[in-house]
Every structure is written in C-alpha cells, then in structure tokens.
PDB file of C-alpha atoms in Angstrom:
ATOM      1  CA  UNK A  18       0.000   0.000   0.000  1.00 60.00           C
ATOM      2  CA  UNK A  19       2.856   2.351   0.887  1.00 66.00           C
ATOM      3  CA  UNK A  20       4.600   1.516  -2.401  1.00 81.00           C
ATOM      4  CA  UNK A  21       1.392   2.272  -4.336  1.00 86.00           C
ATOM      5  CA  UNK A  22       1.170   5.651  -2.621  1.00 84.00           C
ATOM      6  CA  UNK A  23       4.773   6.490  -3.553  1.00 88.00           C
ATOM      7  CA  UNK A  24       4.345   5.274  -7.155  1.00 91.00           C
ATOM      8  CA  UNK A  25       1.063   7.186  -7.474  1.00 91.00           C
ATOM      9  CA  UNK A  26       2.682  10.424  -6.328  1.00 90.00           C
ATOM     10  CA  UNK A  27       5.697   9.935  -8.610  1.00 92.00           C
ATOM     11  CA  UNK A  28       3.490   9.162 -11.634  1.00 94.00           C
ATOM     12  CA  UNK A  29       1.360  12.246 -11.005  1.00 93.00           C
ATOM     13  CA  UNK A  30       4.428  14.443 -10.510  1.00 92.00           C
ATOM     14  CA  UNK A  31       5.970  13.141 -13.762  1.00 94.00           C
ATOM     15  CA  UNK A  32       2.703  13.878 -15.587  1.00 94.00           C
ATOM     16  CA  UNK A  33       2.576  17.470 -14.366  1.00 92.00           C
ATOM     17  CA  UNK A  34       6.252  18.099 -15.164  1.00 91.00           C
ATOM     18  CA  UNK A  35       5.651  17.041 -18.779  1.00 92.00           C
ATOM     19  CA  UNK A  36       2.299  18.838 -19.071  1.00 88.00           C
ATOM     20  CA  UNK A  37       3.952  21.996 -17.770  1.00 84.00           C
ATOM     21  CA  UNK A  38       6.185  22.002 -20.872  1.00 84.00           C
ATOM     22  CA  UNK A  39       3.347  21.504 -23.378  1.00 83.00           C
ATOM     23  CA  UNK A  40       2.447  25.202 -23.427  1.00 77.00           C
ATOM     24  CA  UNK A  41       5.701  25.891 -25.284  1.00 78.00           C
ATOM     25  CA  UNK A  42       4.887  23.315 -27.986  1.00 83.00           C
ATOM     26  CA  UNK A  43       1.306  24.540 -28.269  1.00 81.00           C
ATOM     27  CA  UNK A  44       2.528  28.136 -28.576  1.00 77.00           C
ATOM     28  CA  UNK A  45       4.735  27.113 -31.538  1.00 82.00           C
ATOM     29  CA  UNK A  46       1.916  25.153 -33.213  1.00 86.00           C
ATOM     30  CA  UNK A  47      -0.715  27.891 -32.816  1.00 80.00           C
ATOM     31  CA  UNK A  48       1.336  30.020 -35.201  1.00 81.00           C
ATOM     32  CA  UNK A  49       0.681  27.503 -38.009  1.00 85.00           C
ATOM     33  CA  UNK A  50      -2.357  25.393 -37.066  1.00 86.00           C
ATOM     34  CA  UNK A  51      -5.880  25.951 -35.771  1.00 85.00           C
ATOM     35  CA  UNK A  52      -6.580  24.821 -32.164  1.00 84.00           C
ATOM     36  CA  UNK A  53      -8.937  22.067 -33.362  1.00 88.00           C
ATOM     37  CA  UNK A  54      -6.288  20.813 -35.812  1.00 89.00           C
ATOM     38  CA  UNK A  55      -3.727  20.495 -33.021  1.00 90.00           C
ATOM     39  CA  UNK A  56      -6.240  18.669 -30.854  1.00 92.00           C
ATOM     40  CA  UNK A  57      -7.232  16.193 -33.579  1.00 93.00           C
ATOM     41  CA  UNK A  58      -3.671  15.379 -34.703  1.00 93.00           C
ATOM     42  CA  UNK A  59      -2.521  15.054 -31.098  1.00 94.00           C
ATOM     43  CA  UNK A  60      -5.091  12.481 -30.069  1.00 95.00           C
ATOM     44  CA  UNK A  61      -5.506  10.526 -33.312  1.00 95.00           C
ATOM     45  CA  UNK A  62      -1.743   9.830 -33.341  1.00 96.00           C
ATOM     46  CA  UNK A  63      -1.819   9.026 -29.605  1.00 96.00           C
ATOM     47  CA  UNK A  64      -4.740   6.617 -30.141  1.00 97.00           C
ATOM     48  CA  UNK A  65      -3.017   4.621 -32.892  1.00 96.00           C
ATOM     49  CA  UNK A  66       0.240   4.607 -30.895  1.00 96.00           C
ATOM     50  CA  UNK A  67      -1.537   2.959 -27.957  1.00 96.00           C
ATOM     51  CA  UNK A  68      -3.222   0.602 -30.426  1.00 95.00           C
ATOM     52  CA  UNK A  69       0.249  -0.591 -31.483  1.00 95.00           C
ATOM     53  CA  UNK A  70       1.435  -0.892 -27.875  1.00 94.00           C
ATOM     54  CA  UNK A  71      -1.700  -2.720 -26.679  1.00 93.00           C
ATOM     55  CA  UNK A  72      -3.632  -4.077 -29.712  1.00 90.00           C
ATOM     56  CA  UNK A  73      -6.183  -6.058 -27.707  1.00 87.00           C
ATOM     57  CA  UNK A  74      -9.943  -5.456 -27.859  1.00 85.00           C
ATOM     58  CA  UNK A  75     -12.601  -6.378 -25.334  1.00 83.00           C
ATOM     59  CA  UNK A  76     -16.249  -7.089 -26.021  1.00 82.00           C
ATOM     60  CA  UNK A  77     -18.802  -4.466 -25.023  1.00 78.00           C
ATOM     61  CA  UNK A  78     -20.264  -5.604 -21.702  1.00 81.00           C
ATOM     62  CA  UNK A  79     -22.977  -2.975 -21.262  1.00 87.00           C
ATOM     63  CA  UNK A  80     -24.243   0.362 -22.547  1.00 90.00           C
ATOM     64  CA  UNK A  81     -23.561   1.841 -19.089  1.00 90.00           C
ATOM     65  CA  UNK A  82     -19.865   0.962 -19.331  1.00 90.00           C
ATOM     66  CA  UNK A  83     -19.607   2.547 -22.789  1.00 93.00           C
ATOM     67  CA  UNK A  84     -21.341   5.693 -21.536  1.00 94.00           C
ATOM     68  CA  UNK A  85     -18.762   6.020 -18.743  1.00 93.00           C
ATOM     69  CA  UNK A  86     -15.914   5.710 -21.261  1.00 94.00           C
ATOM     70  CA  UNK A  87     -17.669   8.167 -23.592  1.00 96.00           C
ATOM     71  CA  UNK A  88     -18.150  10.697 -20.777  1.00 96.00           C
ATOM     72  CA  UNK A  89     -14.444  10.403 -19.914  1.00 95.00           C
ATOM     73  CA  UNK A  90     -13.536  10.969 -23.571  1.00 96.00           C
ATOM     74  CA  UNK A  91     -15.720  14.036 -24.014  1.00 96.00           C
ATOM     75  CA  UNK A  92     -14.709  15.683 -20.704  1.00 96.00           C
ATOM     76  CA  UNK A  93     -10.995  14.839 -20.479  1.00 94.00           C
ATOM     77  CA  UNK A  94     -10.123  15.098 -24.172  1.00 94.00           C
ATOM     78  CA  UNK A  95     -12.637  17.000 -26.317  1.00 94.00           C
ATOM     79  CA  UNK A  96     -14.276  19.558 -24.020  1.00 93.00           C
ATOM     80  CA  UNK A  97     -11.367  20.362 -21.695  1.00 92.00           C
ATOM     81  CA  UNK A  98      -8.901  21.284 -24.440  1.00 87.00           C
ATOM     82  CA  UNK A  99     -11.530  22.946 -26.648  1.00 87.00           C
ATOM     83  CA  UNK A 100     -12.879  25.161 -23.831  1.00 89.00           C
ATOM     84  CA  UNK A 101      -9.349  26.094 -22.737  1.00 84.00           C
ATOM     85  CA  UNK A 102      -8.373  27.069 -26.304  1.00 78.00           C
ATOM     86  CA  UNK A 103     -11.523  29.186 -26.723  1.00 82.00           C
ATOM     87  CA  UNK A 104     -10.850  30.823 -23.334  1.00 82.00           C
ATOM     88  CA  UNK A 105      -7.405  31.883 -24.600  1.00 75.00           C
ATOM     89  CA  UNK A 106      -9.128  33.835 -27.392  1.00 76.00           C
ATOM     90  CA  UNK A 107     -11.246  35.882 -24.974  1.00 78.00           C
ATOM     91  CA  UNK A 108      -8.948  36.439 -22.008  1.00 73.00           C
ATOM     92  CA  UNK A 109      -5.250  36.693 -21.171  1.00 68.00           C
ATOM     93  CA  UNK A 110      -3.123  33.533 -21.036  1.00 66.00           C
ATOM     94  CA  UNK A 111      -2.085  34.564 -17.506  1.00 64.00           C
ATOM     95  CA  UNK A 112      -5.747  34.545 -16.440  1.00 70.00           C
ATOM     96  CA  UNK A 113      -6.214  31.050 -17.897  1.00 74.00           C
ATOM     97  CA  UNK A 114      -3.080  29.893 -16.051  1.00 73.00           C
ATOM     98  CA  UNK A 115      -4.354  31.354 -12.788  1.00 72.00           C
ATOM     99  CA  UNK A 116      -7.887  29.972 -13.062  1.00 76.00           C
ATOM    100  CA  UNK A 117      -6.596  26.517 -14.055  1.00 79.00           C
ATOM    101  CA  UNK A 118      -5.238  26.242 -10.515  1.00 78.00           C
ATOM    102  CA  UNK A 119      -8.774  26.043  -9.103  1.00 82.00           C
ATOM    103  CA  UNK A 120      -9.055  22.485 -10.498  1.00 83.00           C
ATOM    104  CA  UNK A 121      -7.782  20.803  -7.286  1.00 82.00           C
ATOM    105  CA  UNK A 122     -10.314  22.534  -5.028  1.00 82.00           C
ATOM    106  CA  UNK A 123     -13.132  21.891  -7.532  1.00 83.00           C
ATOM    107  CA  UNK A 124     -12.124  18.210  -7.665  1.00 84.00           C
ATOM    108  CA  UNK A 125     -12.219  18.041  -3.864  1.00 82.00           C
ATOM    109  CA  UNK A 126     -15.696  19.634  -3.724  1.00 81.00           C
ATOM    110  CA  UNK A 127     -17.126  17.357  -6.436  1.00 82.00           C
ATOM    111  CA  UNK A 128     -15.482  14.278  -4.884  1.00 81.00           C
ATOM    112  CA  UNK A 129     -17.214  14.963  -1.585  1.00 77.00           C
ATOM    113  CA  UNK A 130     -20.569  14.494  -3.331  1.00 75.00           C
ATOM    114  CA  UNK A 131     -19.754  11.813  -5.913  1.00 73.00           C
ATOM    115  CA  UNK A 132     -16.957   9.679  -4.418  1.00 69.00           C
ATOM    116  CA  UNK A 133     -17.244   7.477  -1.336  1.00 65.00           C
ATOM    117  CA  UNK A 134     -13.677   7.480  -0.029  1.00 64.00           C
ATOM    118  CA  UNK A 135     -12.572  11.002  -1.003  1.00 62.00           C
ATOM    119  CA  UNK A 136     -12.805  13.652   1.737  1.00 65.00           C
ATOM    120  CA  UNK A 137     -12.669  17.447   1.824  1.00 65.00           C
ATOM    121  CA  UNK A 138     -10.346  18.436   4.670  1.00 73.00           C
ATOM    122  CA  UNK A 139      -9.162  21.736   6.131  1.00 78.00           C
ATOM    123  CA  UNK A 140      -5.655  20.900   4.909  1.00 78.00           C
ATOM    124  CA  UNK A 141      -6.928  20.915   1.308  1.00 78.00           C
ATOM    125  CA  UNK A 142      -8.368  24.393   1.829  1.00 80.00           C
ATOM    126  CA  UNK A 143      -5.226  25.733   3.557  1.00 83.00           C
ATOM    127  CA  UNK A 144      -3.023  24.192   0.877  1.00 82.00           C
ATOM    128  CA  UNK A 145      -5.198  25.682  -1.867  1.00 82.00           C
ATOM    129  CA  UNK A 146      -4.972  29.205  -0.406  1.00 84.00           C
ATOM    130  CA  UNK A 147      -1.175  29.017  -0.055  1.00 86.00           C
ATOM    131  CA  UNK A 148      -0.641  27.387  -3.469  1.00 82.00           C
ATOM    132  CA  UNK A 149      -2.942  29.829  -5.297  1.00 82.00           C
ATOM    133  CA  UNK A 150      -0.855  32.727  -3.945  1.00 84.00           C
ATOM    134  CA  UNK A 151       2.224  31.000  -5.383  1.00 81.00           C
ATOM    135  CA  UNK A 152       0.494  30.399  -8.728  1.00 80.00           C
ATOM    136  CA  UNK A 153      -0.494  34.086  -8.831  1.00 78.00           C
ATOM    137  CA  UNK A 154       3.129  35.175  -8.227  1.00 80.00           C
ATOM    138  CA  UNK A 155       4.524  32.783 -10.852  1.00 77.00           C
ATOM    139  CA  UNK A 156       1.899  33.562 -13.505  1.00 72.00           C
ATOM    140  CA  UNK A 157       2.121  37.346 -13.212  1.00 70.00           C
ATOM    141  CA  UNK A 158       5.846  37.386 -12.340  1.00 63.00           C
ATOM    142  CA  UNK A 159       5.716  40.739 -10.547  1.00 56.00           C
ATOM    143  CA  UNK A 160       3.687  42.567 -13.217  1.00 57.00           C
ATOM    144  CA  UNK A 161       0.080  42.764 -12.097  1.00 53.00           C
ATOM    145  CA  UNK A 162      -2.036  42.924 -15.273  1.00 54.00           C
ATOM    146  CA  UNK A 163      -5.213  41.131 -14.217  1.00 54.00           C
ATOM    147  CA  UNK A 164      -7.742  42.231 -16.845  1.00 62.00           C
ATOM    148  CA  UNK A 165     -10.937  40.396 -16.073  1.00 62.00           C
ATOM    149  CA  UNK A 166     -13.023  39.279 -19.025  1.00 70.00           C
ATOM    150  CA  UNK A 167     -16.206  37.671 -17.661  1.00 76.00           C
ATOM    151  CA  UNK A 168     -16.790  35.332 -20.613  1.00 82.00           C
ATOM    152  CA  UNK A 169     -13.161  34.252 -21.117  1.00 80.00           C
ATOM    153  CA  UNK A 170     -12.515  33.848 -17.396  1.00 81.00           C
ATOM    154  CA  UNK A 171     -15.740  31.868 -16.999  1.00 86.00           C
ATOM    155  CA  UNK A 172     -14.556  29.514 -19.765  1.00 88.00           C
ATOM    156  CA  UNK A 173     -11.171  29.103 -18.011  1.00 85.00           C
ATOM    157  CA  UNK A 174     -12.927  28.085 -14.791  1.00 87.00           C
ATOM    158  CA  UNK A 175     -15.288  25.848 -16.786  1.00 92.00           C
ATOM    159  CA  UNK A 176     -12.258  24.105 -18.335  1.00 90.00           C
ATOM    160  CA  UNK A 177     -10.913  23.413 -14.831  1.00 88.00           C
ATOM    161  CA  UNK A 178     -14.308  22.089 -13.747  1.00 92.00           C
ATOM    162  CA  UNK A 179     -14.399  19.841 -16.833  1.00 94.00           C
ATOM    163  CA  UNK A 180     -11.002  18.379 -15.914  1.00 92.00           C
ATOM    164  CA  UNK A 181     -12.206  17.822 -12.337  1.00 91.00           C
ATOM    165  CA  UNK A 182     -15.233  15.907 -13.652  1.00 93.00           C
ATOM    166  CA  UNK A 183     -12.920  13.843 -15.883  1.00 93.00           C
ATOM    167  CA  UNK A 184     -10.665  12.946 -12.929  1.00 90.00           C
ATOM    168  CA  UNK A 185     -13.664  11.756 -10.901  1.00 91.00           C
ATOM    169  CA  UNK A 186     -15.035   9.715 -13.831  1.00 92.00           C
ATOM    170  CA  UNK A 187     -11.568   8.199 -14.288  1.00 90.00           C
ATOM    171  CA  UNK A 188     -11.381   7.196 -10.621  1.00 86.00           C
ATOM    172  CA  UNK A 189     -14.818   5.548 -10.814  1.00 86.00           C
ATOM    173  CA  UNK A 190     -13.752   3.792 -14.027  1.00 87.00           C
ATOM    174  CA  UNK A 191     -10.651   2.360 -12.367  1.00 83.00           C
ATOM    175  CA  UNK A 192     -12.615   1.277  -9.294  1.00 82.00           C
ATOM    176  CA  UNK A 193     -15.378  -0.457 -11.236  1.00 82.00           C
ATOM    177  CA  UNK A 194     -13.535  -1.976 -14.207  1.00 82.00           C
ATOM    178  CA  UNK A 195     -10.155  -3.600 -13.589  1.00 80.00           C
ATOM    179  CA  UNK A 196      -8.891  -3.125 -17.129  1.00 85.00           C
ATOM    180  CA  UNK A 197      -5.346  -2.524 -18.319  1.00 89.00           C
ATOM    181  CA  UNK A 198      -4.382   1.160 -17.934  1.00 91.00           C
ATOM    182  CA  UNK A 199      -3.305   1.387 -21.583  1.00 93.00           C
ATOM    183  CA  UNK A 200      -6.629  -0.079 -22.723  1.00 93.00           C
ATOM    184  CA  UNK A 201      -8.598   2.420 -20.602  1.00 93.00           C
ATOM    185  CA  UNK A 202      -6.574   5.364 -21.921  1.00 94.00           C
ATOM    186  CA  UNK A 203      -6.853   4.157 -25.532  1.00 95.00           C
ATOM    187  CA  UNK A 204     -10.624   3.815 -25.273  1.00 95.00           C
ATOM    188  CA  UNK A 205     -10.938   7.296 -23.735  1.00 95.00           C
ATOM    189  CA  UNK A 206      -8.922   8.679 -26.675  1.00 96.00           C
ATOM    190  CA  UNK A 207     -11.207   6.816 -29.088  1.00 96.00           C
ATOM    191  CA  UNK A 208     -14.312   8.539 -27.760  1.00 96.00           C
ATOM    192  CA  UNK A 209     -12.477  11.858 -27.511  1.00 96.00           C
ATOM    193  CA  UNK A 210     -11.610  11.704 -31.226  1.00 96.00           C
ATOM    194  CA  UNK A 211     -15.153  10.570 -32.140  1.00 96.00           C
ATOM    195  CA  UNK A 212     -16.609  13.652 -30.421  1.00 95.00           C
ATOM    196  CA  UNK A 213     -14.082  15.892 -32.215  1.00 95.00           C
ATOM    197  CA  UNK A 214     -15.260  14.887 -35.706  1.00 94.00           C
ATOM    198  CA  UNK A 215     -18.633  16.761 -35.596  1.00 93.00           C
ATOM    199  CA  UNK A 216     -16.822  19.853 -34.265  1.00 91.00           C
ATOM    200  CA  UNK A 217     -14.276  19.672 -37.106  1.00 92.00           C
ATOM    201  CA  UNK A 218     -17.135  19.560 -39.625  1.00 91.00           C
ATOM    202  CA  UNK A 219     -19.136  22.346 -37.935  1.00 90.00           C
ATOM    203  CA  UNK A 220     -16.103  24.631 -37.562  1.00 86.00           C
ATOM    204  CA  UNK A 221     -14.971  23.778 -41.114  1.00 88.00           C
ATOM    205  CA  UNK A 222     -11.441  22.924 -39.949  1.00 86.00           C
ATOM    206  CA  UNK A 223      -8.967  22.342 -42.777  1.00 84.00           C
ATOM    207  CA  UNK A 224      -6.805  19.309 -41.933  1.00 84.00           C
ATOM    208  CA  UNK A 225      -3.689  19.931 -44.023  1.00 79.00           C
ATOM    209  CA  UNK A 226      -1.169  17.072 -44.233  1.00 81.00           C
ATOM    210  CA  UNK A 227       1.308  19.369 -46.029  1.00 81.00           C
ATOM    211  CA  UNK A 228       1.657  21.597 -42.966  1.00 83.00           C
ATOM    212  CA  UNK A 229       1.809  18.597 -40.659  1.00 84.00           C
ATOM    213  CA  UNK A 230       5.022  17.254 -42.245  1.00 83.00           C
ATOM    214  CA  UNK A 231       6.909  20.521 -41.687  1.00 87.00           C
ATOM    215  CA  UNK A 232       9.786  19.609 -39.275  1.00 88.00           C
ATOM    216  CA  UNK A 233       8.949  22.105 -36.492  1.00 87.00           C
ATOM    217  CA  UNK A 234       5.235  21.230 -36.604  1.00 91.00           C
ATOM    218  CA  UNK A 235       5.824  17.472 -36.824  1.00 92.00           C
ATOM    219  CA  UNK A 236       8.263  17.479 -33.877  1.00 93.00           C
ATOM    220  CA  UNK A 237       5.873  19.381 -31.594  1.00 92.00           C
ATOM    221  CA  UNK A 238       2.832  17.338 -32.663  1.00 94.00           C
ATOM    222  CA  UNK A 239       4.729  14.099 -31.964  1.00 95.00           C
ATOM    223  CA  UNK A 240       5.796  15.408 -28.552  1.00 95.00           C
ATOM    224  CA  UNK A 241       2.193  16.286 -27.681  1.00 94.00           C
ATOM    225  CA  UNK A 242       0.913  12.962 -29.081  1.00 96.00           C
ATOM    226  CA  UNK A 243       3.463  10.422 -27.877  1.00 96.00           C
ATOM    227  CA  UNK A 244       4.683  11.973 -24.639  1.00 96.00           C
ATOM    228  CA  UNK A 245       2.067  14.458 -23.390  1.00 94.00           C
ATOM    229  CA  UNK A 246      -0.913  12.287 -24.412  1.00 95.00           C
ATOM    230  CA  UNK A 247      -0.091   8.584 -24.923  1.00 95.00           C
ATOM    231  CA  UNK A 248       2.357   8.443 -21.991  1.00 96.00           C
ATOM    232  CA  UNK A 249       0.993  11.112 -19.651  1.00 95.00           C
ATOM    233  CA  UNK A 250      -2.664  10.117 -19.761  1.00 94.00           C
ATOM    234  CA  UNK A 251      -1.541   6.624 -18.688  1.00 95.00           C
ATOM    235  CA  UNK A 252       0.633   7.962 -15.852  1.00 95.00           C
ATOM    236  CA  UNK A 253      -2.216  10.273 -14.786  1.00 94.00           C
ATOM    237  CA  UNK A 254      -4.577   7.294 -14.859  1.00 93.00           C
ATOM    238  CA  UNK A 255      -2.207   5.321 -12.605  1.00 93.00           C
ATOM    239  CA  UNK A 256      -1.781   8.306 -10.279  1.00 92.00           C
ATOM    240  CA  UNK A 257      -5.539   8.832  -9.885  1.00 90.00           C
ATOM    241  CA  UNK A 258      -6.029   5.089  -9.362  1.00 90.00           C
ATOM    242  CA  UNK A 259      -3.318   4.845  -6.669  1.00 91.00           C
ATOM    243  CA  UNK A 260      -3.733   8.082  -4.666  1.00 88.00           C
ATOM    244  CA  UNK A 261      -7.219   9.294  -5.633  1.00 87.00           C
ATOM    245  CA  UNK A 262      -8.585  12.116  -7.778  1.00 84.00           C
ATOM    246  CA  UNK A 263      -8.198  14.797  -5.088  1.00 84.00           C
ATOM    247  CA  UNK A 264      -4.550  14.184  -4.182  1.00 86.00           C
ATOM    248  CA  UNK A 265      -3.584  13.703  -7.824  1.00 88.00           C
ATOM    249  CA  UNK A 266      -5.278  16.988  -8.782  1.00 87.00           C
ATOM    250  CA  UNK A 267      -3.250  18.872  -6.162  1.00 86.00           C
ATOM    251  CA  UNK A 268      -0.195  18.468  -8.404  1.00 87.00           C
ATOM    252  CA  UNK A 269      -1.846  20.794 -10.948  1.00 85.00           C
ATOM    253  CA  UNK A 270      -0.517  23.633  -8.770  1.00 84.00           C
ATOM    254  CA  UNK A 271       3.019  23.028 -10.077  1.00 84.00           C
ATOM    255  CA  UNK A 272       2.122  23.336 -13.795  1.00 82.00           C
ATOM    256  CA  UNK A 273       2.659  27.152 -13.955  1.00 80.00           C
ATOM    257  CA  UNK A 274       5.983  26.684 -12.157  1.00 81.00           C
ATOM    258  CA  UNK A 275       7.168  24.050 -14.661  1.00 82.00           C
ATOM    259  CA  UNK A 276       6.037  26.302 -17.522  1.00 76.00           C
ATOM    260  CA  UNK A 277       8.067  29.183 -16.074  1.00 77.00           C
ATOM    261  CA  UNK A 278      11.189  27.005 -15.726  1.00 79.00           C
ATOM    262  CA  UNK A 279      10.744  25.661 -19.282  1.00 77.00           C
ATOM    263  CA  UNK A 280      10.417  29.216 -20.601  1.00 73.00           C
ATOM    264  CA  UNK A 281      13.748  30.063 -18.971  1.00 74.00           C
ATOM    265  CA  UNK A 282      15.472  27.037 -20.545  1.00 77.00           C
ATOM    266  CA  UNK A 283      13.843  27.039 -24.003  1.00 72.00           C
ATOM    267  CA  UNK A 284      12.777  30.638 -24.603  1.00 65.00           C
ATOM    268  CA  UNK A 285      15.677  32.171 -22.622  1.00 68.00           C
ATOM    269  CA  UNK A 286      13.276  34.171 -20.455  1.00 64.00           C
ATOM    270  CA  UNK A 287      14.632  35.505 -17.168  1.00 69.00           C
ATOM    271  CA  UNK A 288      13.612  34.089 -13.806  1.00 71.00           C
ATOM    272  CA  UNK A 289      12.907  36.584 -11.026  1.00 75.00           C
ATOM    273  CA  UNK A 290      12.816  36.505  -7.246  1.00 78.00           C
ATOM    274  CA  UNK A 291       9.028  36.798  -7.500  1.00 78.00           C
ATOM    275  CA  UNK A 292       8.900  33.453  -9.361  1.00 78.00           C
ATOM    276  CA  UNK A 293      11.189  31.834  -6.776  1.00 82.00           C
ATOM    277  CA  UNK A 294       9.023  33.223  -3.979  1.00 82.00           C
ATOM    278  CA  UNK A 295       5.943  31.892  -5.783  1.00 81.00           C
ATOM    279  CA  UNK A 296       7.620  28.494  -6.176  1.00 82.00           C
ATOM    280  CA  UNK A 297       8.081  28.290  -2.400  1.00 86.00           C
ATOM    281  CA  UNK A 298       4.373  29.010  -1.889  1.00 85.00           C
ATOM    282  CA  UNK A 299       3.330  26.410  -4.500  1.00 84.00           C
ATOM    283  CA  UNK A 300       5.510  23.658  -3.031  1.00 84.00           C
ATOM    284  CA  UNK A 301       4.349  24.515   0.511  1.00 86.00           C
ATOM    285  CA  UNK A 302       0.696  24.549  -0.561  1.00 83.00           C
ATOM    286  CA  UNK A 303       1.070  21.220  -2.354  1.00 83.00           C
ATOM    287  CA  UNK A 304       2.738  19.643   0.689  1.00 82.00           C
ATOM    288  CA  UNK A 305       0.061  20.932   3.085  1.00 83.00           C
ATOM    289  CA  UNK A 306      -2.729  19.721   0.778  1.00 78.00           C
ATOM    290  CA  UNK A 307      -1.214  16.228   0.754  1.00 74.00           C
ATOM    291  CA  UNK A 308       0.184  15.879   4.287  1.00 74.00           C
ATOM    292  CA  UNK A 309      -1.133  18.718   6.436  1.00 73.00           C
ATOM    293  CA  UNK A 310       1.284  20.576   8.708  1.00 70.00           C
ATOM    294  CA  UNK A 311       3.343  17.519   9.655  1.00 67.00           C
ATOM    295  CA  UNK A 312       7.118  17.789   9.697  1.00 61.00           C
ATOM    296  CA  UNK A 313       8.413  17.112   6.137  1.00 58.00           C
ATOM    297  CA  UNK A 314      11.790  15.941   7.489  1.00 52.00           C
ATOM    298  CA  UNK A 315      10.033  12.891   8.936  1.00 54.00           C
ATOM    299  CA  UNK A 316       9.482  11.610   5.385  1.00 50.00           C
ATOM    300  CA  UNK A 317      13.081  12.317   4.379  1.00 49.00           C
ATOM    301  CA  UNK A 318      14.294  10.340   7.415  1.00 52.00           C
ATOM    302  CA  UNK A 319      11.916   7.497   6.495  1.00 49.00           C
ATOM    303  CA  UNK A 320      13.341   7.221   2.958  1.00 49.00           C
ATOM    304  CA  UNK A 321      16.955   7.358   4.238  1.00 51.00           C
ATOM    305  CA  UNK A 322      16.233   4.505   6.677  1.00 54.00           C
ATOM    306  CA  UNK A 323      14.635   2.460   3.893  1.00 52.00           C
ATOM    307  CA  UNK A 324      17.690   2.977   1.678  1.00 49.00           C
ATOM    308  CA  UNK A 325      20.067   2.020   4.506  1.00 52.00           C
ATOM    309  CA  UNK A 326      18.126  -1.187   5.176  1.00 56.00           C
ATOM    310  CA  UNK A 327      18.277  -2.073   1.496  1.00 49.00           C
ATOM    311  CA  UNK A 328      22.054  -1.524   1.477  1.00 49.00           C
ATOM    312  CA  UNK A 329      22.439  -3.790   4.532  1.00 46.00           C
ATOM    313  CA  UNK A 330      20.435  -6.596   2.889  1.00 45.00           C
ATOM    314  CA  UNK A 331      22.405  -6.268  -0.350  1.00 45.00           C
ATOM    315  CA  UNK A 332      25.776  -6.484   1.450  1.00 48.00           C
ATOM    316  CA  UNK A 333      24.594  -9.619   3.265  1.00 46.00           C
TER     317      UNK A 333
END
C-alpha cells in the first residue's frame, strides 16, 4: 500500500512536469495550425500509438460501461482542451493559467458528493490558499495585469471544472472496471476523437497534411501525441487510481511553475525573485494539501532509513 502511494505520487508528478512544458509546444503550433487541428492530430496519433502498444480489444459488456468511457472521452479530451483554447481567445493567457489552478479545489468539492472514499479536509483548503498565492506570483511574475473578461474567465474556470469531472469519472472507471491502464486510456482517446469529428465539420477545420510534415510542426505534434498524451494520460490514470482524484489533482498547482522554468530554458526568459518566492508558496501549498502541517523531514528520514536497510540486505 505504501509503495502504491509512492508510485502514485511519482506518476502524477511526472505527468505534471511534462504537461507543464506543453504550453511551449502549443505556442509554436498555434502560429501555423488551428486549435482544433492540433487537438485532432494530437489524439488521433496518440490513439493509434496505444493501439500498437496494446492491440487487444474487449467485447462491449454494457451500454452503461460505454457511456462512462464516452463521458471520460468528451470531458478529459474533447471539451477540456476545446474550452481552454476558446478561453485563450477571450482572455489573457495569464488569467487562464491562474484559473486553471482552481481544479484541485473543484475536484475536492465534487469528490465529496460523488466519491465514497474522497474527503474534503481543512488541509486541502489551507493548501489551496497558499498554493494559489504562489500560482499568482509565478503567472504574473511581478507585473500585475489582471484584466478580467467575464466570458473568457468563466470559460477558463469551466475548463478546470471539466477536468475535475474527468478525474472523478476516471477514478470511478478504475474502481469499477479492472482493465489494463493502456486499454482504458486508448478507449478514452477513441471517444475523444469521435466527439471531435462533428466539431471539425461544424467549424470547417482544414486538416492539411502538407503543414503537418513541416519539421517544427511534426516534432511538436509528436511530442504532444506520444509523450504528453499517450504516456501522460496513462501515468495520470495510474496516479488517480493509486492516490485518488483529489490528491492527484493537487499536483496541478506546479504546472505554472514548470512552464516558467521551461520558458527560462527554451525561450531564454529571465527568472525573477518573485517566481522563486511563488515556487516556495506552490511547493508549501502542495505539501500541506497532501500531508497537512506535519514535519516534512520525517518523510526524508523514512526514505533514508529504507535505503540504509536495502544496502544492509544487499551487502549480506
């Protein structure tokens, strides 16, 4: 059980580190492709990749099961990314980044009503308040330009709520159906792509293969497809399964921080003391959300003792 908890936290952390870098790739692609194009290419390639990795099919057991998979596909793939992209057209990217950090608290509230073993504790609230201050500092980086746009900001919050609903559906899926994680993720992608097709037709999206094979576009699409989707949706699935939707969602706080660090490395942007100060708040808020106000050094000591014991057994 302890090992599952550690693996779940590591998987979720890995997912958020990678997802924090996707904004750079998306920024590059938005200069050449429409948002719906990026979304379709990303998940159709990811779907067929997982098909190659795990080519097994299972018979349809019930309409209810298919509806759960379909609801996961439309919330976690189609609606979340579509709403977020539309929000970026109506409000500042910094606002979207800030409002995305409400996902953990929304997940906790929804879980209280729809999940049996998930609880809403004071530590979650304290951690949220501290982490949201850190997210604010990192996102705005010392320059306070919060221009509220009711419609765009509402969409940003709606995107976070959609992701929270997806995380809860995913947890229920894992609890009820003991399928392979790759199979679950692949089937979610399938329904996500199915729901994209009507939108592509309605929005009259031009899917151009010529643009897709351009080196810079192809590289970023493959990164989003193979790493950020095929791999990360599986690791997120494992994380939610092992530690629960609420604790997994708390790691969303670090996404703006990872994006800021990536911008420094890739885009050569400067890092300020405000960002470092914000990072301290985010990490503290995440820790409090997960563990409360307990001494963090206790966990460090625990891991050191475990490593020492392993060394003793190996020498014997």
